[in-house]
XYZ file of C-alpha atoms in Angstrom:
624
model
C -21.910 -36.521 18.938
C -18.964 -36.976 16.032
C -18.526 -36.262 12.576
C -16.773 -39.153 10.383
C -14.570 -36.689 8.172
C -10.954 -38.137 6.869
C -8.357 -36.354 8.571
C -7.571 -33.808 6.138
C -11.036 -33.152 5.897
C -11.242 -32.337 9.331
C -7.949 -30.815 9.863
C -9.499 -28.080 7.430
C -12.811 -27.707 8.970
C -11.286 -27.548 12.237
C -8.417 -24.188 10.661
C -11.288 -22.832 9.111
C -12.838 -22.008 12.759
C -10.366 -21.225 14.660
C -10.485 -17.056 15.138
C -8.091 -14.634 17.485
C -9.297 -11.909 19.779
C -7.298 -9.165 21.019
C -8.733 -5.718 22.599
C -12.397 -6.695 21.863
C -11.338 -7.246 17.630
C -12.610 -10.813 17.182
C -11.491 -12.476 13.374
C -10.515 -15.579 11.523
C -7.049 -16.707 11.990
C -6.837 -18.846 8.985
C -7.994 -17.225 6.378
C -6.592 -19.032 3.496
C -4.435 -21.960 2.231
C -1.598 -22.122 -0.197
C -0.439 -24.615 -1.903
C 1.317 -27.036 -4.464
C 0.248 -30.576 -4.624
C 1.587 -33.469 -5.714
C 1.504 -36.760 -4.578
C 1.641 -36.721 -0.376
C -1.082 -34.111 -0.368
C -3.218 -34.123 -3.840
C -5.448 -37.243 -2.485
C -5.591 -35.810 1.303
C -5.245 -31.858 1.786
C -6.355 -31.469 -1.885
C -9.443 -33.250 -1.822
C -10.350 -31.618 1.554
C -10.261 -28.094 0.097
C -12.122 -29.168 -2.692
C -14.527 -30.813 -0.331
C -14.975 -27.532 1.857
C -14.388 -24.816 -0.723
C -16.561 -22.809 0.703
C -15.026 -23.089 4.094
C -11.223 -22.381 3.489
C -9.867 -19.748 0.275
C -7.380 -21.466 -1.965
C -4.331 -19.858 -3.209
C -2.031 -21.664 -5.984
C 1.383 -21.201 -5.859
C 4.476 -21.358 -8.156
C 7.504 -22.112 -5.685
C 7.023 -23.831 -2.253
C 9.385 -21.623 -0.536
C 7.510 -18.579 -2.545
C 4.215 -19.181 -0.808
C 5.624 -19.216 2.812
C 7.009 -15.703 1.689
C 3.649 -14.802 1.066
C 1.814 -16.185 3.835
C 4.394 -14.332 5.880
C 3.788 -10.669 4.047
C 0.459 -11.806 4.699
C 0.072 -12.214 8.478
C 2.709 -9.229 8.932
C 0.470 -6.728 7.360
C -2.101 -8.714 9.899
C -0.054 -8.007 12.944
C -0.205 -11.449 13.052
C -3.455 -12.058 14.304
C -4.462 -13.444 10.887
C -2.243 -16.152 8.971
C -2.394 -18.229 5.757
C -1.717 -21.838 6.092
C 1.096 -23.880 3.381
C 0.183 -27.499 2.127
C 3.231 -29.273 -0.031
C 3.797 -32.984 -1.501
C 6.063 -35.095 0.008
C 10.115 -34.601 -0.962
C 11.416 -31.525 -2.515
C 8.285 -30.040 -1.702
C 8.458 -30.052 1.524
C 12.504 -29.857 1.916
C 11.472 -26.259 -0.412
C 9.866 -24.710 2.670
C 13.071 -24.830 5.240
C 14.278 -21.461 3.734
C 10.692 -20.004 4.529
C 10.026 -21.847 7.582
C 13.297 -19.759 8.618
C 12.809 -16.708 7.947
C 9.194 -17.128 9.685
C 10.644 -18.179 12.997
C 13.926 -15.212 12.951
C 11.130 -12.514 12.286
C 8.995 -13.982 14.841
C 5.731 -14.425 12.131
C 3.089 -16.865 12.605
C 2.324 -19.434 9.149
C 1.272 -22.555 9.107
C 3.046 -25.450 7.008
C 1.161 -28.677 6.280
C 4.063 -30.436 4.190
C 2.654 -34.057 3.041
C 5.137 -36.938 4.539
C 5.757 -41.005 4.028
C 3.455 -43.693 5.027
C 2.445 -43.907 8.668
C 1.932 -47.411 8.172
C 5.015 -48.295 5.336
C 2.845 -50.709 2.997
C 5.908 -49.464 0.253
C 8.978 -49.006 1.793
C 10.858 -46.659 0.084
C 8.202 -44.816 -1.478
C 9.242 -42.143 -4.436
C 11.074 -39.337 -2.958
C 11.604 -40.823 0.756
C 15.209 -40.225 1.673
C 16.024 -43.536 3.768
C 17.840 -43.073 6.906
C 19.716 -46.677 7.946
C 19.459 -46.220 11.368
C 15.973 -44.430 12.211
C 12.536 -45.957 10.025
C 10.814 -42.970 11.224
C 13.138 -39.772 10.179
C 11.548 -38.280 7.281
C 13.236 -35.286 5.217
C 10.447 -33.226 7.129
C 12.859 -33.797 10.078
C 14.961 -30.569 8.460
C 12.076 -28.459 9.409
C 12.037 -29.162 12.742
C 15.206 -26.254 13.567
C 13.319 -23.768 12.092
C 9.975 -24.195 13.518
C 8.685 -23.027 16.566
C 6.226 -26.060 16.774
C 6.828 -29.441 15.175
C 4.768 -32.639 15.335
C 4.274 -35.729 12.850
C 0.451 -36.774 12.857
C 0.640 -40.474 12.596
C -2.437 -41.345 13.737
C -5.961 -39.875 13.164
C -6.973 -39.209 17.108
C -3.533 -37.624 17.435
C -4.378 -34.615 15.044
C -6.505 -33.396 18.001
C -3.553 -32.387 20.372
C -1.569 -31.486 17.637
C -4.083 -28.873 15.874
C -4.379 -27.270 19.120
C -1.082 -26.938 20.103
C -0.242 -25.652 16.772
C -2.584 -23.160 16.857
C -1.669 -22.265 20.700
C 1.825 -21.540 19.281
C 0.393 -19.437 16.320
C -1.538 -17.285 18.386
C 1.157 -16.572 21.455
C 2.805 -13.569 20.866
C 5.700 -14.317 22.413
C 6.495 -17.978 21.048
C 5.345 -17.524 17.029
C 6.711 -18.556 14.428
C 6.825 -21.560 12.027
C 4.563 -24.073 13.077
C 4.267 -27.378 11.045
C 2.314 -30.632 11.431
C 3.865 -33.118 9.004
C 0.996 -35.323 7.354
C 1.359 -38.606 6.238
C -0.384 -39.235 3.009
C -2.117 -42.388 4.403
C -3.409 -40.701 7.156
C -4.199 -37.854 5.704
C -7.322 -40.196 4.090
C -8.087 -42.066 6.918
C -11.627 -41.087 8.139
C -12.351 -41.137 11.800
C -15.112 -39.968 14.215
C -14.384 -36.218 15.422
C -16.154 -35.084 18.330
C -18.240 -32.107 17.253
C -16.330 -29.957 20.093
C -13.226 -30.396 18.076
C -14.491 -28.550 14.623
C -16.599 -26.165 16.536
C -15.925 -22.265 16.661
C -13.044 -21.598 19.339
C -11.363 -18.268 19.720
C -7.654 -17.722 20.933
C -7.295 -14.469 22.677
C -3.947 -12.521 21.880
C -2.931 -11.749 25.928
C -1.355 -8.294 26.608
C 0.412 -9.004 29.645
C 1.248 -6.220 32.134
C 4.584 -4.950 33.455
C 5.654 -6.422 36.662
C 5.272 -3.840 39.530
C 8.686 -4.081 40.633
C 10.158 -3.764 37.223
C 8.009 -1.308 36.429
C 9.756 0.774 39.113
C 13.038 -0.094 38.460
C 12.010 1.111 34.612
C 10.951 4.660 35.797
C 13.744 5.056 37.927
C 16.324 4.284 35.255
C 14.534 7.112 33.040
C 14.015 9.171 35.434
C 17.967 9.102 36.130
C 19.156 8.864 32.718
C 20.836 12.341 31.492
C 20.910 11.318 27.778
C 18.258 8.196 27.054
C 17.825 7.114 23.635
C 14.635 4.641 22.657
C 15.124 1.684 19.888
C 11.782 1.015 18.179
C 11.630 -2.789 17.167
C 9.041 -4.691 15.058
C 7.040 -5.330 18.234
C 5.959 -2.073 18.383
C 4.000 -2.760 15.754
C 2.981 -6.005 16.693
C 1.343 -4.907 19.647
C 0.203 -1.850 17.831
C 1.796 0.578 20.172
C 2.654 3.252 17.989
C -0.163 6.358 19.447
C 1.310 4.540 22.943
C 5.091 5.347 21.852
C 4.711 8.434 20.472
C 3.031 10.088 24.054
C 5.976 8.714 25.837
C 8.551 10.111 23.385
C 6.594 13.761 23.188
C 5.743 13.939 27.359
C 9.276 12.891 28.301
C 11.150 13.968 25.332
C 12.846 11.439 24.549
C 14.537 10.315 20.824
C 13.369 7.763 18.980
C 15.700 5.466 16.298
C 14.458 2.929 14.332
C 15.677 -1.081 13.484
C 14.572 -1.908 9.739
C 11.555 -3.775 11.576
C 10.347 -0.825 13.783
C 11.059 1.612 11.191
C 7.798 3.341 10.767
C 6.408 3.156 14.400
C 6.994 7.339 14.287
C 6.456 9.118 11.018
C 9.287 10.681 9.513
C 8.713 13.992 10.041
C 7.930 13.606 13.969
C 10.432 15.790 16.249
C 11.023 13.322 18.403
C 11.988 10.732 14.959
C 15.659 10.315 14.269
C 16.167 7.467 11.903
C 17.622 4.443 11.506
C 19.886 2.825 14.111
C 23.064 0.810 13.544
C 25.137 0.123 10.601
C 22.252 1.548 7.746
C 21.259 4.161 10.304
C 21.339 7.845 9.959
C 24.181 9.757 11.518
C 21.933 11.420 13.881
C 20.731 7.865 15.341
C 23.972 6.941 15.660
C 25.678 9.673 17.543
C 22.808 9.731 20.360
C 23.513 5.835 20.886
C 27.324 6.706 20.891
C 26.747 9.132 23.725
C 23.497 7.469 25.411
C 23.896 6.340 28.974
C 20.835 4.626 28.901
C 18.976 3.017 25.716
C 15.240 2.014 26.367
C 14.776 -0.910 23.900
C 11.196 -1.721 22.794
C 10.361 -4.870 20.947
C 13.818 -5.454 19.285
C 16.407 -8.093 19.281
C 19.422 -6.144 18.860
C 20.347 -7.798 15.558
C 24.564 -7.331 15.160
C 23.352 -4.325 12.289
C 21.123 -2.813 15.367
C 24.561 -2.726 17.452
C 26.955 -2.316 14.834
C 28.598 -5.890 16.075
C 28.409 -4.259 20.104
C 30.642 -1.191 18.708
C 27.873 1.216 18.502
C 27.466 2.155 22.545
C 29.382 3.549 24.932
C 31.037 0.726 27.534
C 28.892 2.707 30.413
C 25.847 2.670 28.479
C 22.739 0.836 30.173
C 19.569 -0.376 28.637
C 16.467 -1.293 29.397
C 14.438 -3.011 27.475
C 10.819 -3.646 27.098
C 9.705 -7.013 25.363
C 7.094 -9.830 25.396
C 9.817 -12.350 25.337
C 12.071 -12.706 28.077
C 14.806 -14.618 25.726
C 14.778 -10.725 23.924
C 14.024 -8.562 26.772
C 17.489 -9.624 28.631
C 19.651 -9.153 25.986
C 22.595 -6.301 26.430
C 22.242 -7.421 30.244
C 19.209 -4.736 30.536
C 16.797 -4.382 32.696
C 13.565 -5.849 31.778
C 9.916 -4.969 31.215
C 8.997 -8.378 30.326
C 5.536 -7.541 28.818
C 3.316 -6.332 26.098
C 5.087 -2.988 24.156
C 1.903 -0.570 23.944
C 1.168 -1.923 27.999
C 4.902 -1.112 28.963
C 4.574 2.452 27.144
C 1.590 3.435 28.386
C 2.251 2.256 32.090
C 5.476 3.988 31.624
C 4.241 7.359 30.707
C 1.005 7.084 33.696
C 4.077 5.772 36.188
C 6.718 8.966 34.630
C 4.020 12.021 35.524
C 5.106 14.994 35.190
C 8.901 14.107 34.443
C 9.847 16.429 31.388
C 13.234 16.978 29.077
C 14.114 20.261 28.032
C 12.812 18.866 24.465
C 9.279 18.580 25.761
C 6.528 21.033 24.336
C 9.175 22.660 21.905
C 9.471 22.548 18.386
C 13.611 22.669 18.772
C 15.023 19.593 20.003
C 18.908 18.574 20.934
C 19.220 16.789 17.531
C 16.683 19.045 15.733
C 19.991 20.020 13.617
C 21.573 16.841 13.053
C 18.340 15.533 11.794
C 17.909 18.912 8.922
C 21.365 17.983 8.473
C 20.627 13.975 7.249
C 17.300 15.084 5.592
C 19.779 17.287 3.396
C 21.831 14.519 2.448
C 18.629 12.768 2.025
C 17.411 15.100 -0.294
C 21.225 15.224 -2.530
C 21.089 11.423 -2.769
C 17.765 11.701 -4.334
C 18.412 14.601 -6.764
C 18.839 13.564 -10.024
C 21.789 14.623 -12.348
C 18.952 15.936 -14.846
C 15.823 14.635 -16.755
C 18.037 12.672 -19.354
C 20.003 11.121 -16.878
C 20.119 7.150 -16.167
C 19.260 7.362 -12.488
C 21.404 6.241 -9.488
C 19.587 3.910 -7.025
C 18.572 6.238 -4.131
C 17.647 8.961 -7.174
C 14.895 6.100 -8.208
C 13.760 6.141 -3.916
C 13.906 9.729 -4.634
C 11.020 9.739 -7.862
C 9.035 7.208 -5.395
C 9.400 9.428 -2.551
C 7.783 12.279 -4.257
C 4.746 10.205 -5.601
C 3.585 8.063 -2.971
C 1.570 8.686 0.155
C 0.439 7.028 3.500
C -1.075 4.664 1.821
C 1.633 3.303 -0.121
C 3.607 -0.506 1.162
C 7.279 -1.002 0.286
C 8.605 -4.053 0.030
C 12.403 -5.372 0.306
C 14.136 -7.929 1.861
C 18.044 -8.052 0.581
C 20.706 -6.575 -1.870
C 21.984 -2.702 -1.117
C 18.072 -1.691 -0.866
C 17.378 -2.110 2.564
C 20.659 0.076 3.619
C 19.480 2.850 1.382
C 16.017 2.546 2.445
C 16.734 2.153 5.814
C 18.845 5.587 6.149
C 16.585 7.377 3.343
C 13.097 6.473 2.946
C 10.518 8.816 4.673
C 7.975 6.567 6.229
C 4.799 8.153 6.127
C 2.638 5.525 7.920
C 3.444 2.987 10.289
C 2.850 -0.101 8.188
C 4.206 1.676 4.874
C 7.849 0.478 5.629
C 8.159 -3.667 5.140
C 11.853 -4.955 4.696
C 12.369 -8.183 5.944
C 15.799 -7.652 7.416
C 15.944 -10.558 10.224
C 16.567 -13.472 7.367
C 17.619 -10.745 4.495
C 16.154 -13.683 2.404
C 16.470 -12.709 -1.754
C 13.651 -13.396 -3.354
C 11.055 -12.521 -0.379
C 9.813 -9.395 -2.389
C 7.447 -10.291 -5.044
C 5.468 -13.029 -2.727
C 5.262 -11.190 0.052
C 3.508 -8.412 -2.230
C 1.295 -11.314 -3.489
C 0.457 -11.814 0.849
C 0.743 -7.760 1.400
C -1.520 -7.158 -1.485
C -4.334 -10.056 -0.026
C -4.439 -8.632 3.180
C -4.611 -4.743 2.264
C -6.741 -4.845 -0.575
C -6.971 -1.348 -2.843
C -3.644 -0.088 -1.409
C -0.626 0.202 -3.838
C 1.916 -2.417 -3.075
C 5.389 -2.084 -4.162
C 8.110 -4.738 -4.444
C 11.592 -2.904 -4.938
C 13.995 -6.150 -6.542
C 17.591 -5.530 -7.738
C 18.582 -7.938 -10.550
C 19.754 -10.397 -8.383
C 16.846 -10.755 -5.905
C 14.326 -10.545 -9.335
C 16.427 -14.209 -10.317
C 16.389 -15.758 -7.401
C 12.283 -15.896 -7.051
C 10.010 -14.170 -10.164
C 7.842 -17.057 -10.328
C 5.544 -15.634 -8.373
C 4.428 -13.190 -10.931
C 2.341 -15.660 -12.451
C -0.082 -16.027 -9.405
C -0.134 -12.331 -9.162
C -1.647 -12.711 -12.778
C -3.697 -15.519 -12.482
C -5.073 -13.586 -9.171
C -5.352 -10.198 -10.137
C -3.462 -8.785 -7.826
C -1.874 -5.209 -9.044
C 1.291 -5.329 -7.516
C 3.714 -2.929 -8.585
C 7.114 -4.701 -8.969
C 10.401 -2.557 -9.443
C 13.244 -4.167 -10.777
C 16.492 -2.082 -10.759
C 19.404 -3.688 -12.638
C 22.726 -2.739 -12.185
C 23.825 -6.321 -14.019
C 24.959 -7.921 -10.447
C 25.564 -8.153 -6.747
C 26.042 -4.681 -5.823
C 25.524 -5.306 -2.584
C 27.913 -7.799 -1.658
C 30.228 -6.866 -4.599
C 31.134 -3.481 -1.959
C 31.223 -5.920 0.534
C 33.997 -8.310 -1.128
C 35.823 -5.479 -2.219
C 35.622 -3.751 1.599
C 37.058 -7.402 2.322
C 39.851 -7.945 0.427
C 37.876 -10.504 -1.840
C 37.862 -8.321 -4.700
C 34.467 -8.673 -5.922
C 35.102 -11.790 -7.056
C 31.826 -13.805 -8.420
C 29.453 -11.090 -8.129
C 29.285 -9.568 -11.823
C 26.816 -10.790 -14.300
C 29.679 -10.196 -16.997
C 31.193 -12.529 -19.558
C 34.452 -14.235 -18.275
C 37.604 -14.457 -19.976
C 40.102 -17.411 -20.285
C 41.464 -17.202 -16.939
C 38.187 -16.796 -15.536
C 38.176 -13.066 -14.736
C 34.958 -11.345 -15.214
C 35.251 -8.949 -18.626
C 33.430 -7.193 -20.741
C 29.938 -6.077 -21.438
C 27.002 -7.361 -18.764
C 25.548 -10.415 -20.030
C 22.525 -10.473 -22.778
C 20.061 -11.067 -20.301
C 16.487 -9.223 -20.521
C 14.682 -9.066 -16.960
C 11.912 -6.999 -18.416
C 11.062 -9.191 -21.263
C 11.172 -12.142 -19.072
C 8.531 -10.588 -16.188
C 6.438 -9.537 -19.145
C 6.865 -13.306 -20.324
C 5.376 -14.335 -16.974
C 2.451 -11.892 -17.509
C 3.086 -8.750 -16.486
C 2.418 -5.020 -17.724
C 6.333 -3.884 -18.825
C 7.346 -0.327 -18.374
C 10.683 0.369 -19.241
C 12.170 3.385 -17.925
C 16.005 4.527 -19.319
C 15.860 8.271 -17.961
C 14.983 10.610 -14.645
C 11.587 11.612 -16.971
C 11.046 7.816 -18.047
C 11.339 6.666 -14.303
C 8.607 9.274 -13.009
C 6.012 8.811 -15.510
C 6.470 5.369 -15.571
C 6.019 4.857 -11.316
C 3.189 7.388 -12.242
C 1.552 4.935 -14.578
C 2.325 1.782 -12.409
C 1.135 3.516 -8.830
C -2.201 4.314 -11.028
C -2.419 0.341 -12.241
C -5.157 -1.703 -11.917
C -3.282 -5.131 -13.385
C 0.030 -6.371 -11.946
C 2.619 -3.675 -13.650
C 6.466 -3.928 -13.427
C 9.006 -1.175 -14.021
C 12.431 -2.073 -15.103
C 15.213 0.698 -14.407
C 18.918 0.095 -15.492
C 20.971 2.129 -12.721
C 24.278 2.243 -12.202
C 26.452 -0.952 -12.496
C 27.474 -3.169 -9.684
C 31.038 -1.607 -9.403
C 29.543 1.803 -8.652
C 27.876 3.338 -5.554
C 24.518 3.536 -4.346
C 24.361 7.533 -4.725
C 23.273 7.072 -0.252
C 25.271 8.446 2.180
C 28.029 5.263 3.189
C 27.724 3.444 6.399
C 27.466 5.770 9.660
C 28.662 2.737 12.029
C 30.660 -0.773 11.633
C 29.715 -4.623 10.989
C 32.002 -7.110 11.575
C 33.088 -9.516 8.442
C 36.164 -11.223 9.208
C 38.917 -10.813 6.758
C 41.282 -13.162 6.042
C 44.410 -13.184 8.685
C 46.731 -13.402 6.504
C 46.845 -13.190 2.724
C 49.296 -12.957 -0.103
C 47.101 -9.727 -1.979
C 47.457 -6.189 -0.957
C 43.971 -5.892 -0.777
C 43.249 -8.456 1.582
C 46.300 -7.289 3.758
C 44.908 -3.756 3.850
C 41.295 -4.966 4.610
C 43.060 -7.044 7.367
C 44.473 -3.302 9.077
C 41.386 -1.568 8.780
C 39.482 -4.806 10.583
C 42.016 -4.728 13.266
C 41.318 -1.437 13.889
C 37.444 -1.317 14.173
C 37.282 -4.884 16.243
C 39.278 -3.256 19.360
C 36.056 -1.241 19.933
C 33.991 -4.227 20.296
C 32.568 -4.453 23.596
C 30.143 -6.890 26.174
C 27.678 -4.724 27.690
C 27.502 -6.291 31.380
């Protein structure tokens, strides 16, 4: 039997029943559809949504690159068994996803882009917006996504959708290859009806494997613990991907063992857990740091050992050894480790079964080996976030500090780029394991506010928060609108400090000077001067729709978070803080990242900056 649908038509039906399964948890994988249209998609994914409302949600968005952002917010707070799926016209609409696509595929998130494409069969050749490429007729400007996906096909004809659909949704659903997928569409085939075979739109479910440790490495694994004098864990994002948090935790409290953080594993222990000790790497907490400076062996679960993770390979000691536990072998052999190539919370658990009776001195006691180092950070935790007094204009980590004391398990942070995720990774006190989201593979400005659109759709009645400096909120506000048009009570914190703080302490760490990152009048010669520019970021987000609180002291910042947390419409609170020449208020850096400075340079500052890189790049080292 077959179904004569066009193939957008069926393409939809056929998302709309596809489900995942994974430890007996059976649900819809494609639970919604954003999108923009225009013309490459209005008269073929358009009409098909319209045609099966009831089958497949529609979301409008403002900004293609915006709605991948959400969709990927969306299937994080999923653990990626549930996604949303991205239509776009043809030309800039599609180009507009690369940046999303990206950022996807580095942080290993499943979404789905549908991005409309040129005539299959070239009746008009060019049509408006193809680029024209002299010496291949079938390159399209969809061609730029195929880098950054982890799945890429063109769907030319209508019988070829079949093959495609399914291997698109075979990569979606494999925890180890995810990412990006895309299926460009051209909008003449996109109409084209054809005869489906019933099988192909009928219910199918993909089940999310867990695959075992190897026996073999599995013993090699124990014996490396069970040798190790001073082992150190590194909790990635696929901890919580697999959802082995309950499974980490046993292993850390039986053997005794530490456990640091990267910004995407930060959460998998709460805070206030003895066997916790904070971020790892160059935003990591001095206690972190000083166990991976003196580990001889670092068990590595679910991470990719980012250069911030490994403070660009200066963090370890040369006789340090790892092993490392991940689903991906491409991952799990990094640092030349020994592998557990396999699910995290299977690894953990066949670890701790496999380990017995093998205890640390730390086990069973409430005093552990960094027990004071740890009092000792949570101290200068607790200084950064003390505010100079009621009246005060607050520093950055003082404005963490009124969040801190309001929020609860509950609670979702948001933040992606800017001096944020630094502060938050070395001060914020994760309460819950999916409380902490900072996309820190892509660092991609202008992630926040979407991704609370995707956070807020797939953990309905919690309070979301997106934390935005001033130059993250210009980069990407748009958003705001669908958060009104939706109802969606995000709680969006702007904190303006009238430029790139961030990188400003960067260029001047550099020798550059901060040169171009004030928002500041210039003068004649071009030097930035003056009074920030006359530019309103809380007018202009309650332009867009939102609920304005404006909050200019320590007492203004509290009730106003207060007021916000307690929201039932999308609410933003705008905080000036400190200005971009000034510091965070957070402890600085506990370990180095490498930014080459310039070899040689007429400046003083650049020459200095040149001495001090010498120095730290002799203690870069290959762990082999």
């Amino acid at each position: 039997m077959s179904v004569r649908l066009t193939v957008a038509q069926a393409l939809v039906r056929f998302l709309a029943a596809q489900h995942t399964e994974r430890d007996g948890v059976r649900q819809r994988l494609v639970t919604a559809t954003w999108g923009i249209f225009g013309h490459g998609n209005v008269a073929g994914i358009g009409q098909a949504l319209v045609e099966h409302a009831d089958l497949m949600p529609y979301h409008q968005g403002r900004n293609e690159q915006a709605m991948v952002h959400a969709a990927v917010g969306y299937a994080r707070q999923s653990r990626r068994l549930r996604i949303h799926a991205v239509t776009t016209s043809i030309g800039p609409g599609a180009t507009n996803l690369v940046t999303g696509a990206a950022l996807a595929t580095v942080n290993r998130i499943p979404v789905l882009l549908l991005p409309g494409d040129t005539f299959a069969a070239r009746p008009a050749d060019p049509v408006l917006q193809q680029l024209e490429v002299p010496y291949a007729g079938e390159v399209s400007v969809n061609d730029c996504l195929r880098p950054v996906s982890r799945y890429f096909d063109r769907v030319t004809r209508p019988e070829a959708l079949i093959p495609a659909a399914l291997a698109a949704v075979r990569v979606l659903t494999d925890p180890a290859e995810t990412g990006a997928v895309t299926l460009a569409l051209p909008q003449d085939v996109q109409a084209e009806a054809y005869d489906w075979p019933e099988e192909f739109l009928a219910e199918r479910t993909w089940t999310v494997r867990r695959p075992r440790p190897d026996t073999a490495e599995l013993d090699a694994a124990v014996h490396a613990i069970r040798a190790a004098e001073r082992p150190l864990v590194i909790a990635g994002g696929g901890v919580k991907y697999s959802g082995a948090e309950d499974a980490l935790r046993t292993l850390a409290e039986r053997a005794g063992l530490p456990v640091a953080t990267t910004q995407a594993g930060k959460g998998a222990l709460p805070y206030d857990h003895r066997c916790e000790v904070g971020g790892i790497g160059h935003t990591g907490t001095a206690t972190a740091n000083a166990l991976a400076r003196t580990s001889d062996l670092v068990i590595g679960v679910g991470t990719r050992y980012s250069d911030f993770t490994t403070a660009s390979g200066t963090l370890f000691h040369p006789a340090t050894r790892f092993l490392n536990i991940n689903i991906t072998g491409f991952d799990a052999h990094k640092q030349a480790a020994r592998t557990l190539v396999a699910d995290a919370r299977e690894s953990l658990t066949a670890l701790t079964e496999a380990l017995g009776d093998h205890r640390r001195a730390a086990d069973g006691q409430d005093e552990t080996p960094w027990t004071s180092s740890k009092a000792d950070w949570q101290a200068r935790t607790d200084a950064a976030y003390a505010p100079d007094g009621e009246d005060a204009r607050p520093t950055q980590a003082q404005v963490l500090g009124a969040l801190d004391t309001l929020v609860t398990g509950d609670d979702i942070l948001i933040n992606a780029a800017g001096s944020l995720p630094g502060d938050l990774h070395k001060l914020w006190r994760t309460r819950s394991s999916d409380q902490y989201h900072v996309e820190y593979g892509y660092s991609c400005m202008g992630y926040e506010i979407p991704a609370a659109i995707g956070v807020a759709l797939a953990a309905p009645g919690r309070p979301v928060w997106a934390l935005v400096g001033d130059g993250t909120y210009l980069m990407n506000p748009t958003e705001i609108v669908t958060a009104v048009q939706e109802d969606l009570p995000i709680k969006v914190v702007i904190l303006d400090n009238h430029g790139y703080a961030s990188i400003g302490g960067l260029s001047e760490a550099v020798g550059a000077e901060r040169f171009g990152t004030d928002y500041r009048f210039r003068d004649p010669e071009g030097r930035f001067t003056g009074p920030p520019l006359p530019v309103d970021l809380a007018a202009n987000a309650a332009s867009l729709g939102m609920r304005v609180l404006r909050a200019r002291t320590v007492r203004d910042l509290r009730e106003a978070l207060a007021d916000a947390r307690g929201a039932t419409v999308p609410t933003c609170v705008y905080v000036e803080t400190e200005t971009a020449d000034s510091v965070s208020g957070a402890p600085p850096a506990q370990a180095w990242w490498d930014v080459p400075v310039a070899e040689t340079s007429t400046r003083p500052s650049a020459v200095k900056a040149r001495e001090e890189y010498d120095r730290h790049v002799t203690a870069r080292r290959r762990h082999l």
